[in-house]
PDB file of C-alpha atoms in Angstrom:
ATOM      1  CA  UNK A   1      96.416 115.302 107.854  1.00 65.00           C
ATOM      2  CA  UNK A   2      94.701 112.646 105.925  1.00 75.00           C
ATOM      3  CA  UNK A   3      94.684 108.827 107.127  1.00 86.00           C
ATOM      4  CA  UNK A   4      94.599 106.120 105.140  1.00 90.00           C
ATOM      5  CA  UNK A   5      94.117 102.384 105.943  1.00 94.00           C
ATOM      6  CA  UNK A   6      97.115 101.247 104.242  1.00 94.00           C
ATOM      7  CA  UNK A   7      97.661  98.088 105.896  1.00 93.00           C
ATOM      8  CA  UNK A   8      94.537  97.008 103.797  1.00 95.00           C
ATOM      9  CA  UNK A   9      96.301  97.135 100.746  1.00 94.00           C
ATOM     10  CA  UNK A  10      96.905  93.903  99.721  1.00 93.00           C
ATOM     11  CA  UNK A  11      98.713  94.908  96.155  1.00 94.00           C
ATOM     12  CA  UNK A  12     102.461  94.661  96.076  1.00 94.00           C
ATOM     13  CA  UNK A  13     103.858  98.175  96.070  1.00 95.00           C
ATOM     14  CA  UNK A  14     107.413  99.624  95.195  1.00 92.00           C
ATOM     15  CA  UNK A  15     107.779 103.301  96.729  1.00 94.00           C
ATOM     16  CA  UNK A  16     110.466 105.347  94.784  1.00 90.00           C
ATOM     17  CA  UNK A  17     111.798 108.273  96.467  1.00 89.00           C
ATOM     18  CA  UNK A  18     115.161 110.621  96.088  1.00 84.00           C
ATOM     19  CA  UNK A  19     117.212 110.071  98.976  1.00 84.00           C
ATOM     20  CA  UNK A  20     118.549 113.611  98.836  1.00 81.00           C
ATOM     21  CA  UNK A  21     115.003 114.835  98.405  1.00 79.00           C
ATOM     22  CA  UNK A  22     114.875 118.246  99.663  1.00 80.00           C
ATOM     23  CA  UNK A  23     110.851 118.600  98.964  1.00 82.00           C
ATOM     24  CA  UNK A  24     109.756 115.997 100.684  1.00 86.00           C
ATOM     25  CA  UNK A  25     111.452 113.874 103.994  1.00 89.00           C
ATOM     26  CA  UNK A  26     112.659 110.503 102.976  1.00 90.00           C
ATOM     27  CA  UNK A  27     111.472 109.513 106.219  1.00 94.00           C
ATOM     28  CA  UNK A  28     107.997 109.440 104.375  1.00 93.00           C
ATOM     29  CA  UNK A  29     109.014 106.864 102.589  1.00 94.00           C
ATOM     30  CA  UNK A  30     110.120 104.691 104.832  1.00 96.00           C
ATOM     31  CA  UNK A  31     106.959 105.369 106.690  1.00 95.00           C
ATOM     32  CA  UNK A  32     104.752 104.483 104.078  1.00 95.00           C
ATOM     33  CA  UNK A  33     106.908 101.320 102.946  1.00 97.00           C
ATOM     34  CA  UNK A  34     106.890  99.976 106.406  1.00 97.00           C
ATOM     35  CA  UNK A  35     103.233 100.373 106.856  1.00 96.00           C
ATOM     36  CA  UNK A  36     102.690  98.625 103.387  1.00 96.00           C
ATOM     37  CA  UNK A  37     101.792  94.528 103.752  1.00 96.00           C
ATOM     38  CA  UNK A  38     103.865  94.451 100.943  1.00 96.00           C
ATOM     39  CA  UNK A  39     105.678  97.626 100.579  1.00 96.00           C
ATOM     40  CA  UNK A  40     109.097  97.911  99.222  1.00 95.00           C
ATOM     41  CA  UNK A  41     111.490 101.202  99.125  1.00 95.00           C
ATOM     42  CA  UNK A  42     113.941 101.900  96.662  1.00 90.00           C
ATOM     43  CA  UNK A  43     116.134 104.606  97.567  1.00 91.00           C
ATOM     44  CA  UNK A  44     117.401 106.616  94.953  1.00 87.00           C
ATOM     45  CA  UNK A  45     120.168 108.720  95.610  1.00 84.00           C
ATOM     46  CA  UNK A  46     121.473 111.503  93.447  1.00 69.00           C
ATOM     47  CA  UNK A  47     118.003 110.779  90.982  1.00 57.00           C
ATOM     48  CA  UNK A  48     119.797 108.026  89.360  1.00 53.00           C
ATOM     49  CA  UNK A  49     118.060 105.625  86.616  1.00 58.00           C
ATOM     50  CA  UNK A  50     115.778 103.198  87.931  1.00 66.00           C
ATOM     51  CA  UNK A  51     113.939 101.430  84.576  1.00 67.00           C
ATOM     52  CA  UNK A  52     115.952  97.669  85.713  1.00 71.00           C
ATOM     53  CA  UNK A  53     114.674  97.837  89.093  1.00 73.00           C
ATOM     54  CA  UNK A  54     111.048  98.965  88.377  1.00 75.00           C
ATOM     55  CA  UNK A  55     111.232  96.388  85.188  1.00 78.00           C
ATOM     56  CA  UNK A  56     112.370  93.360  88.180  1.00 81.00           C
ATOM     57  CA  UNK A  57     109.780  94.407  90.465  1.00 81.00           C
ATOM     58  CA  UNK A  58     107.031  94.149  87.988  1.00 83.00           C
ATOM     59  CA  UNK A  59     108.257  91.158  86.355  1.00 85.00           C
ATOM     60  CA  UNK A  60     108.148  89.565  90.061  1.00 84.00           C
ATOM     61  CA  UNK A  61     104.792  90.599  90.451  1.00 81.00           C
ATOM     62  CA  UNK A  62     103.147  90.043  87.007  1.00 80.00           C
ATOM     63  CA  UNK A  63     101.242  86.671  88.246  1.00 74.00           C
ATOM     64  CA  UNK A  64     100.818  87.439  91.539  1.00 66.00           C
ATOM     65  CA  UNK A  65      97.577  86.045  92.831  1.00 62.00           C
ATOM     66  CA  UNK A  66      95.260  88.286  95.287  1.00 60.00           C
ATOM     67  CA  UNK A  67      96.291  88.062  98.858  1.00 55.00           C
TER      68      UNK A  67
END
């Protein structure tokens, strides 16, 4: 397993993951959004459209200044 210093990321980032994911845990991405400075999860259950919320987060971020 591969680790990564993560909490050195100072870029906002939205992780997107299927909630009834049956590839992948969605414990994985909670993991990885918690250990984010500025991680956020959206939870997307049954794989529906997420274009608004993806369009909001960048639009909140789009003059964000470096950390």
């Amino acid at each position: 397993m591969f680790h990564y210093p993560l909490d050195r990321i100072a870029a906002p980032a939205l992780v997107i993951h299927g909630a009834a994911d049956k590839a992948v845990p969605f414990s994985h991405a909670e993991r990885l959004a918690a250990a984010l400075p500025h991680g956020e999860l959206l939870a997307i259950p049954n794989g529906n459209l997420i274009q608004a919320r993806v369009r909001a987060f960048l639009g909140k971020h789009a003059s964000c200044q470096p950390y």
